[in-house]
């Protein structure tokens, strides 16, 4: 069987949904499970809606109306007004109505997951209805009964045993009846609350299904021709890789290459399932295949930009050396506030780290540090990682930038720049 993943950009409008259906038709006769993300920028909009609700801000209704109108517009282009999908979608949105009628619950991350998940519940209903309407027999599956997580909201940890049991026990029979369409990014707790797996987590969802079903391959359909050595939005003359090893792909995603969610590769590597990254606008082109391979020769370096970073220097209030005790206290605070480090460096008197800016988490981290430590920080900075770098090209890359920190190993250079 095959697993496909369609991200938000591939289903951002009615034409995207129709294109998805056309791609799926090419694979008629094969067992197929399709993981779909929220349409277009819906997740960002629902994040804003969550914040507006928690802050009880005036623009809550305007944001919500926009989200509903956006989906309605797509529905109207795809279906006759009498189609039951209009009702299904309205009923799915009612979950948000109920939520925002009440006083906000104090756990932000919990509220976030209950609201933001509606994006995927809606997109998959639309896609499934459209596939059925266009002659592809399809079943909609609520993923929350199959991917079981703990209640670590916004970054649910998968209970693999339970998940494996649910998926391998129930999905094969469904696949015999038609294409299965389900939500990326979501999971469910044992108390039947919704969790999310982390932003851009739909790739990971596809990988979980593939590994539990021992799929032949996973294909993620993107708006790029495959995995490129750098983001074409920032660099000219990019090249596409025809193939990459699992290990290289893990390294790239670890450093922030956003083409694939970092948790995706490992389960596929363990089960030796190849991952194809292909273009949804050119579905017959080969794309990039990630699999077990010998060592690739990198003629061009892999360049990964992570923007919107914070560079934070922490020192002891009494000017003492940074000790293991200090570090242990500092790491505890990072873990507690779910702030993940992208780079770190210690010197005698300070410990410096670089991480993604998330305003609420950063504030909590600072208030945790402030009783015992002095902090200095810079935000709005960029972390550039270059794998398989050559000295000259690296210097050229950062020539016009202010370098705040640099860390260089044999294969990988990381530079924090302003
Ligand atoms: N819709 C979610 C997001 O935008 C998950 C995904 O796209 O993979 O983060
Ligand atoms: Mg997305």
Short mmCIF file of C-alpha atoms and ligand atoms in Angstrom, two decimals:
data_model
loop_
_atom_site.label_atom_id
_atom_site.label_comp_id
_atom_site.label_asym_id
_atom_site.label_seq_id
_atom_site.Cartn_x
_atom_site.Cartn_y
_atom_site.Cartn_z
CA UNK A 1 0.00 0.00 0.00
CA UNK A 2 1.02 3.62 -0.50
CA UNK A 3 0.78 6.63 1.78
CA UNK A 4 0.38 10.13 0.31
CA UNK A 5 0.63 13.39 2.18
CA UNK A 6 -0.85 16.59 0.80
CA UNK A 7 0.18 19.77 2.64
CA UNK A 8 -1.75 23.01 3.02
CA UNK A 9 -0.31 24.60 -0.12
CA UNK A 10 -1.54 21.72 -2.28
CA UNK A 11 -5.15 22.21 -1.18
CA UNK A 12 -5.23 25.98 -0.77
CA UNK A 13 -8.13 26.44 -3.21
CA UNK A 14 -10.69 24.52 -5.27
CA UNK A 15 -8.19 23.97 -8.09
CA UNK A 16 -5.81 22.39 -5.59
CA UNK A 17 -8.44 19.92 -4.42
CA UNK A 18 -9.27 19.07 -8.03
CA UNK A 19 -5.57 18.57 -8.75
CA UNK A 20 -5.28 16.24 -5.74
CA UNK A 21 -8.14 14.17 -7.14
CA UNK A 22 -6.39 14.01 -10.51
CA UNK A 23 -3.16 12.75 -8.91
CA UNK A 24 -5.07 10.16 -6.88
CA UNK A 25 -6.76 8.90 -10.09
CA UNK A 26 -3.33 8.06 -11.52
CA UNK A 27 -2.95 5.51 -8.73
CA UNK A 28 -6.37 3.90 -9.13
CA UNK A 29 -6.31 0.22 -8.24
CA UNK A 30 -3.62 0.61 -5.57
CA UNK A 31 -4.29 0.62 -1.85
CA UNK A 32 -3.92 4.21 -0.78
CA UNK A 33 -4.06 6.19 2.45
CA UNK A 34 -4.02 9.97 2.13
CA UNK A 35 -2.99 12.34 4.90
CA UNK A 36 -4.16 15.93 4.39
CA UNK A 37 -3.23 19.16 6.20
CA UNK A 38 -5.40 22.19 6.80
CA UNK A 39 -6.08 24.25 3.67
CA UNK A 40 -3.65 27.03 2.76
CA UNK A 41 -2.83 29.20 5.76
CA UNK A 42 -5.73 27.96 7.90
CA UNK A 43 -3.51 26.77 10.75
CA UNK A 44 -1.96 30.23 11.07
CA UNK A 45 -5.43 31.79 11.07
CA UNK A 46 -6.68 29.37 13.73
CA UNK A 47 -3.58 30.12 15.83
CA UNK A 48 -4.56 33.79 15.68
CA UNK A 49 -8.13 32.89 16.55
CA UNK A 50 -6.92 30.96 19.61
CA UNK A 51 -4.87 33.90 20.77
CA UNK A 52 -7.75 36.31 20.21
CA UNK A 53 -10.03 34.04 22.23
CA UNK A 54 -7.58 33.67 25.12
CA UNK A 55 -7.00 37.46 25.13
CA UNK A 56 -10.76 38.00 24.67
CA UNK A 57 -9.82 40.40 21.91
CA UNK A 58 -12.27 42.32 19.72
CA UNK A 59 -11.10 40.85 16.43
CA UNK A 60 -12.03 37.29 17.43
CA UNK A 61 -15.19 37.26 15.34
CA UNK A 62 -13.57 38.84 12.30
CA UNK A 63 -10.83 36.19 12.26
CA UNK A 64 -13.37 33.41 12.67
CA UNK A 65 -15.60 34.76 9.90
CA UNK A 66 -12.64 34.91 7.52
CA UNK A 67 -11.77 31.27 8.18
CA UNK A 68 -15.33 30.15 7.55
CA UNK A 69 -15.73 32.26 4.43
CA UNK A 70 -12.50 30.98 2.98
CA UNK A 71 -13.73 27.39 3.29
CA UNK A 72 -17.20 28.26 2.09
CA UNK A 73 -15.79 29.80 -1.03
CA UNK A 74 -13.91 26.58 -1.82
CA UNK A 75 -17.01 24.48 -1.09
CA UNK A 76 -19.12 26.56 -3.47
CA UNK A 77 -16.65 26.03 -6.27
CA UNK A 78 -16.54 22.28 -5.76
CA UNK A 79 -20.10 21.24 -4.91
CA UNK A 80 -23.75 21.88 -5.76
CA UNK A 81 -25.49 23.84 -2.98
CA UNK A 82 -27.55 20.80 -1.97
CA UNK A 83 -24.49 18.63 -1.24
CA UNK A 84 -24.42 17.33 2.36
CA UNK A 85 -20.79 18.43 2.78
CA UNK A 86 -22.03 22.01 3.47
CA UNK A 87 -23.78 20.72 6.55
CA UNK A 88 -20.85 18.57 7.62
CA UNK A 89 -18.51 21.54 7.50
CA UNK A 90 -20.92 23.80 9.37
CA UNK A 91 -21.23 21.12 12.06
CA UNK A 92 -17.48 20.78 12.32
CA UNK A 93 -17.08 24.51 12.88
CA UNK A 94 -19.71 24.39 15.63
CA UNK A 95 -16.99 22.90 17.87
CA UNK A 96 -15.27 26.29 17.74
CA UNK A 97 -18.54 28.13 18.47
CA UNK A 98 -19.00 26.09 21.62
CA UNK A 99 -15.44 26.63 22.71
CA UNK A 100 -15.38 30.39 22.29
CA UNK A 101 -18.74 30.92 24.00
CA UNK A 102 -17.14 29.91 27.29
CA UNK A 103 -14.54 31.65 29.44
CA UNK A 104 -11.08 30.65 28.24
CA UNK A 105 -9.61 27.55 29.85
CA UNK A 106 -6.31 28.40 31.53
CA UNK A 107 -4.18 25.89 29.64
CA UNK A 108 -3.25 27.71 26.43
CA UNK A 109 -1.79 24.65 24.75
CA UNK A 110 -4.91 22.60 25.44
CA UNK A 111 -7.20 25.28 24.00
CA UNK A 112 -4.89 25.66 21.02
CA UNK A 113 -5.16 21.99 20.08
CA UNK A 114 -8.96 21.87 20.42
CA UNK A 115 -9.33 24.89 18.11
CA UNK A 116 -6.48 24.53 15.63
CA UNK A 117 -7.35 20.89 14.88
CA UNK A 118 -10.58 22.00 13.23
CA UNK A 119 -8.50 23.02 10.17
CA UNK A 120 -7.61 19.41 9.37
CA UNK A 121 -11.05 18.05 10.29
CA UNK A 122 -12.58 20.43 7.77
CA UNK A 123 -10.03 20.00 4.96
CA UNK A 124 -10.26 16.20 5.03
CA UNK A 125 -14.07 16.25 4.89
CA UNK A 126 -13.90 18.47 1.83
CA UNK A 127 -11.26 16.32 0.12
CA UNK A 128 -13.07 13.05 0.91
CA UNK A 129 -16.39 14.41 -0.38
CA UNK A 130 -14.76 15.66 -3.55
CA UNK A 131 -13.01 12.35 -4.23
CA UNK A 132 -16.30 10.52 -3.79
CA UNK A 133 -18.08 12.98 -6.07
CA UNK A 134 -15.46 12.52 -8.79
CA UNK A 135 -15.61 8.74 -8.79
CA UNK A 136 -12.87 7.73 -6.35
CA UNK A 137 -14.43 5.63 -3.64
CA UNK A 138 -13.19 7.18 -0.42
CA UNK A 139 -13.60 6.85 3.33
CA UNK A 140 -13.01 9.64 5.80
CA UNK A 141 -11.19 8.54 8.92
CA UNK A 142 -10.99 10.41 12.22
CA UNK A 143 -7.28 10.04 13.02
CA UNK A 144 -7.83 10.79 16.71
CA UNK A 145 -8.97 7.23 17.27
CA UNK A 146 -5.83 5.81 15.65
CA UNK A 147 -2.87 8.00 16.58
CA UNK A 148 -2.79 7.85 20.37
CA UNK A 149 -0.74 10.43 22.25
CA UNK A 150 -0.14 11.59 25.80
CA UNK A 151 -1.60 14.93 26.86
CA UNK A 152 1.46 17.00 26.04
CA UNK A 153 -0.67 19.47 24.08
CA UNK A 154 0.85 21.09 20.96
CA UNK A 155 3.56 18.43 20.84
CA UNK A 156 1.80 15.16 21.59
CA UNK A 157 4.07 12.17 22.16
CA UNK A 158 2.87 9.14 20.24
CA UNK A 159 2.12 5.96 22.18
CA UNK A 160 3.54 3.66 19.53
CA UNK A 161 2.24 0.36 20.90
CA UNK A 162 -1.34 1.53 21.13
CA UNK A 163 -1.11 3.37 17.81
CA UNK A 164 0.37 0.38 16.03
CA UNK A 165 -2.39 -1.84 17.36
CA UNK A 166 -5.18 0.51 16.27
CA UNK A 167 -3.75 1.13 12.82
CA UNK A 168 -2.55 -2.34 11.86
CA UNK A 169 -5.67 -3.92 13.35
CA UNK A 170 -8.24 -1.77 11.54
CA UNK A 171 -6.87 0.02 8.50
CA UNK A 172 -6.05 -2.91 6.17
CA UNK A 173 -9.72 -3.86 5.97
CA UNK A 174 -10.68 -0.26 5.19
CA UNK A 175 -8.06 -0.01 2.45
CA UNK A 176 -9.78 -2.86 0.63
CA UNK A 177 -12.92 -0.77 0.41
CA UNK A 178 -11.37 2.35 -1.11
CA UNK A 179 -9.03 5.25 -0.56
CA UNK A 180 -8.71 6.28 3.09
CA UNK A 181 -8.50 10.04 3.75
CA UNK A 182 -7.39 11.24 7.16
CA UNK A 183 -6.04 14.26 9.03
CA UNK A 184 -2.39 15.07 9.37
CA UNK A 185 -1.00 16.73 12.49
CA UNK A 186 -3.63 15.42 14.94
CA UNK A 187 -3.76 12.78 17.64
CA UNK A 188 -6.07 11.84 20.47
CA UNK A 189 -5.54 11.30 24.21
CA UNK A 190 -6.99 8.46 26.25
CA UNK A 191 -9.61 10.94 27.54
CA UNK A 192 -10.63 11.65 23.93
CA UNK A 193 -9.17 15.14 23.77
CA UNK A 194 -7.47 16.30 20.61
CA UNK A 195 -3.72 16.83 20.48
CA UNK A 196 -1.45 18.16 17.76
CA UNK A 197 1.97 16.80 16.91
CA UNK A 198 3.81 20.11 16.38
CA UNK A 199 3.59 22.56 13.49
CA UNK A 200 3.99 20.97 10.07
CA UNK A 201 3.39 17.60 11.71
CA UNK A 202 1.40 16.05 8.86
CA UNK A 203 4.55 14.52 7.38
CA UNK A 204 5.06 12.75 10.68
CA UNK A 205 1.46 11.48 10.54
CA UNK A 206 2.15 9.97 7.11
CA UNK A 207 5.26 8.32 8.45
CA UNK A 208 3.39 6.86 11.44
CA UNK A 209 0.76 5.27 9.18
CA UNK A 210 3.39 3.99 6.75
CA UNK A 211 5.41 2.40 9.48
CA UNK A 212 2.40 0.74 11.16
CA UNK A 213 1.11 -0.55 7.81
CA UNK A 214 4.50 -1.44 6.39
CA UNK A 215 3.81 0.70 3.33
CA UNK A 216 5.75 0.38 0.10
CA UNK A 217 6.53 4.10 0.20
CA UNK A 218 5.38 7.50 1.41
CA UNK A 219 5.00 10.38 -1.04
CA UNK A 220 4.78 13.94 0.14
CA UNK A 221 3.40 16.23 -2.58
CA UNK A 222 4.96 19.68 -2.45
CA UNK A 223 5.09 22.98 -4.35
CA UNK A 224 8.78 22.36 -5.10
CA UNK A 225 10.21 19.76 -7.50
CA UNK A 226 11.87 17.82 -4.64
CA UNK A 227 14.46 18.53 -1.96
CA UNK A 228 16.68 21.41 -2.99
CA UNK A 229 20.06 22.35 -1.57
CA UNK A 230 18.68 25.71 -0.43
CA UNK A 231 15.41 27.60 -0.25
CA UNK A 232 14.74 29.12 -3.69
CA UNK A 233 12.99 32.03 -1.97
CA UNK A 234 16.39 33.19 -0.70
CA UNK A 235 18.95 31.68 -3.07
CA UNK A 236 19.39 31.60 -6.81
CA UNK A 237 20.88 28.57 -8.62
CA UNK A 238 19.50 25.93 -6.33
CA UNK A 239 19.86 22.30 -7.32
CA UNK A 240 17.50 19.38 -6.66
CA UNK A 241 18.78 16.16 -5.11
CA UNK A 242 17.65 13.02 -6.96
CA UNK A 243 18.30 10.95 -3.88
CA UNK A 244 19.40 11.43 -0.29
CA UNK A 245 20.19 9.03 2.51
CA UNK A 246 17.92 8.84 5.55
CA UNK A 247 20.80 10.09 7.66
CA UNK A 248 21.39 13.18 5.54
CA UNK A 249 17.66 13.92 5.56
CA UNK A 250 17.57 13.60 9.36
CA UNK A 251 20.52 15.98 9.69
CA UNK A 252 18.94 18.50 7.29
CA UNK A 253 15.60 18.53 9.07
CA UNK A 254 17.30 18.70 12.46
CA UNK A 255 19.00 21.93 11.42
CA UNK A 256 15.70 23.35 10.24
CA UNK A 257 15.19 22.40 6.59
CA UNK A 258 11.46 22.89 6.52
CA UNK A 259 10.64 20.61 3.59
CA UNK A 260 10.02 17.69 5.95
CA UNK A 261 9.04 17.57 9.60
CA UNK A 262 12.06 16.39 11.64
CA UNK A 263 10.26 13.44 13.26
CA UNK A 264 9.27 11.96 9.90
CA UNK A 265 12.39 10.15 8.80
CA UNK A 266 13.32 7.89 11.72
CA UNK A 267 10.26 5.60 11.64
CA UNK A 268 10.69 5.26 7.87
CA UNK A 269 14.38 4.49 8.20
CA UNK A 270 13.69 1.82 10.83
CA UNK A 271 11.17 0.12 8.55
CA UNK A 272 13.24 0.80 5.38
CA UNK A 273 10.34 2.60 3.71
CA UNK A 274 11.41 5.14 1.07
CA UNK A 275 10.11 8.70 1.23
CA UNK A 276 9.44 10.45 -2.06
CA UNK A 277 9.20 14.22 -2.23
CA UNK A 278 7.36 15.15 -5.43
CA UNK A 279 5.79 18.17 -7.06
CA UNK A 280 2.00 18.34 -7.09
CA UNK A 281 2.17 20.52 -10.18
CA UNK A 282 4.37 18.04 -12.05
CA UNK A 283 3.34 14.68 -10.60
CA UNK A 284 5.13 12.54 -13.19
CA UNK A 285 8.54 14.08 -12.50
CA UNK A 286 10.71 11.88 -10.27
CA UNK A 287 11.29 14.34 -7.39
CA UNK A 288 13.68 13.29 -4.63
CA UNK A 289 13.83 9.85 -3.07
CA UNK A 290 15.07 9.42 0.48
CA UNK A 291 16.24 5.90 1.17
CA UNK A 292 19.17 3.81 2.30
CA UNK A 293 21.97 4.85 -0.05
CA UNK A 294 25.71 4.92 -0.16
CA UNK A 295 27.34 8.24 0.47
CA UNK A 296 26.15 11.07 -1.75
CA UNK A 297 28.73 13.46 -3.16
CA UNK A 298 27.69 17.01 -2.43
CA UNK A 299 28.86 19.28 -5.23
CA UNK A 300 26.92 22.10 -3.69
CA UNK A 301 26.49 22.74 0.04
CA UNK A 302 23.13 22.35 1.74
CA UNK A 303 22.11 25.72 3.15
CA UNK A 304 19.42 25.99 5.80
CA UNK A 305 18.12 29.29 7.12
CA UNK A 306 16.23 29.54 10.38
CA UNK A 307 14.79 33.01 10.81
CA UNK A 308 13.11 34.61 13.78
CA UNK A 309 15.67 33.31 16.26
CA UNK A 310 16.61 34.56 19.72
CA UNK A 311 20.24 34.60 20.80
CA UNK A 312 20.29 34.57 24.59
CA UNK A 313 23.34 34.85 26.88
CA UNK A 314 22.92 33.70 30.43
CA UNK A 315 25.36 34.45 33.25
CA UNK A 316 25.31 33.96 37.02
CA UNK A 317 24.19 36.98 39.03
CA UNK A 318 27.24 36.73 41.27
CA UNK A 319 29.62 36.66 38.27
CA UNK A 320 30.76 33.15 39.15
CA UNK A 321 31.85 30.73 36.46
CA UNK A 322 29.12 28.84 34.67
CA UNK A 323 29.16 25.50 36.46
CA UNK A 324 27.48 22.16 35.82
CA UNK A 325 24.98 23.06 38.54
CA UNK A 326 24.08 26.24 36.70
CA UNK A 327 23.76 24.37 33.42
CA UNK A 328 21.54 21.77 34.95
CA UNK A 329 19.22 24.44 36.38
CA UNK A 330 19.19 26.25 33.03
CA UNK A 331 18.40 23.12 31.01
CA UNK A 332 15.55 22.29 33.38
CA UNK A 333 13.97 25.67 32.65
CA UNK A 334 14.30 25.17 28.91
CA UNK A 335 12.68 21.75 29.13
CA UNK A 336 9.92 22.99 31.43
CA UNK A 337 9.01 25.78 29.01
CA UNK A 338 9.34 23.62 25.88
CA UNK A 339 12.04 25.82 24.38
CA UNK A 340 14.23 23.77 22.06
CA UNK A 341 17.83 24.77 21.55
CA UNK A 342 19.13 25.13 18.04
CA UNK A 343 22.69 25.92 19.08
CA UNK A 344 24.63 26.45 22.32
CA UNK A 345 28.04 27.60 23.45
CA UNK A 346 29.62 27.94 26.88
CA UNK A 347 32.37 30.26 27.99
CA UNK A 348 33.76 30.87 31.46
CA UNK A 349 31.17 33.41 32.48
CA UNK A 350 28.24 32.81 30.20
CA UNK A 351 26.14 30.24 28.43
CA UNK A 352 24.77 31.31 25.05
CA UNK A 353 21.91 29.65 23.20
CA UNK A 354 19.92 30.17 20.05
CA UNK A 355 16.28 29.10 19.68
CA UNK A 356 13.05 29.82 17.78
CA UNK A 357 11.11 32.78 19.11
CA UNK A 358 7.74 31.88 20.59
CA UNK A 359 6.59 34.88 22.59
CA UNK A 360 4.67 33.12 25.40
CA UNK A 361 7.34 30.50 25.96
CA UNK A 362 10.14 33.06 25.88
CA UNK A 363 8.46 35.22 28.52
CA UNK A 364 8.00 32.25 30.84
CA UNK A 365 11.59 31.21 30.31
CA UNK A 366 12.86 34.70 31.17
CA UNK A 367 10.82 34.88 34.34
CA UNK A 368 12.17 31.45 35.36
CA UNK A 369 15.76 32.54 34.76
CA UNK A 370 15.55 35.99 36.33
CA UNK A 371 15.86 35.06 40.06
CA UNK A 372 19.30 33.50 39.60
CA UNK A 373 20.71 34.64 36.31
CA UNK A 374 21.44 37.74 34.30
CA UNK A 375 20.33 37.56 30.69
CA UNK A 376 21.08 39.50 27.54
CA UNK A 377 19.38 38.81 24.26
CA UNK A 378 19.08 39.72 20.62
CA UNK A 379 16.04 38.80 18.63
CA UNK A 380 15.14 38.91 14.99
CA UNK A 381 18.31 37.11 14.06
CA UNK A 382 18.99 34.28 11.64
CA UNK A 383 20.76 30.98 12.12
CA UNK A 384 22.47 29.78 8.97
CA UNK A 385 23.54 26.15 8.82
CA UNK A 386 25.71 24.98 5.96
CA UNK A 387 26.32 21.26 5.53
CA UNK A 388 29.19 20.07 3.35
CA UNK A 389 30.50 23.62 3.25
CA UNK A 390 33.57 24.92 1.48
CA UNK A 391 35.48 27.69 3.28
CA UNK A 392 35.35 30.22 0.43
CA UNK A 393 31.68 29.81 -0.29
CA UNK A 394 30.90 30.07 3.42
CA UNK A 395 32.79 33.36 3.75
CA UNK A 396 31.02 34.72 0.73
CA UNK A 397 27.63 33.73 2.13
CA UNK A 398 28.12 35.75 5.32
CA UNK A 399 30.25 38.55 3.86
CA UNK A 400 27.61 41.27 4.19
CA UNK A 401 26.26 40.14 7.56
CA UNK A 402 27.11 40.82 11.19
CA UNK A 403 28.20 37.51 12.68
CA UNK A 404 27.25 37.11 16.33
CA UNK A 405 28.39 33.53 16.83
CA UNK A 406 29.99 30.79 14.80
CA UNK A 407 30.39 27.06 15.29
CA UNK A 408 32.24 24.97 12.77
CA UNK A 409 32.80 21.25 12.59
CA UNK A 410 34.20 19.11 9.80
CA UNK A 411 30.91 18.77 7.94
CA UNK A 412 28.67 21.49 9.29
CA UNK A 413 29.08 25.23 9.84
CA UNK A 414 26.55 27.20 11.89
CA UNK A 415 26.57 30.97 11.96
CA UNK A 416 24.24 33.28 13.85
CA UNK A 417 23.85 36.54 11.97
CA UNK A 418 22.01 39.80 12.30
N1 LIG B 1 -1.63 22.30 9.30
C1 LIG B 1 -0.51 22.09 10.17
C2 LIG B 1 0.46 23.24 10.05
O1 LIG B 1 0.30 24.09 9.20
C3 LIG B 1 0.17 20.77 9.94
C4 LIG B 1 0.87 20.63 8.63
O2 LIG B 1 0.67 21.42 7.72
O3 LIG B 1 1.66 19.69 8.48
O4 LIG B 1 1.39 23.31 10.84
MG1 LIG B 2 0.97 23.25 6.63
#
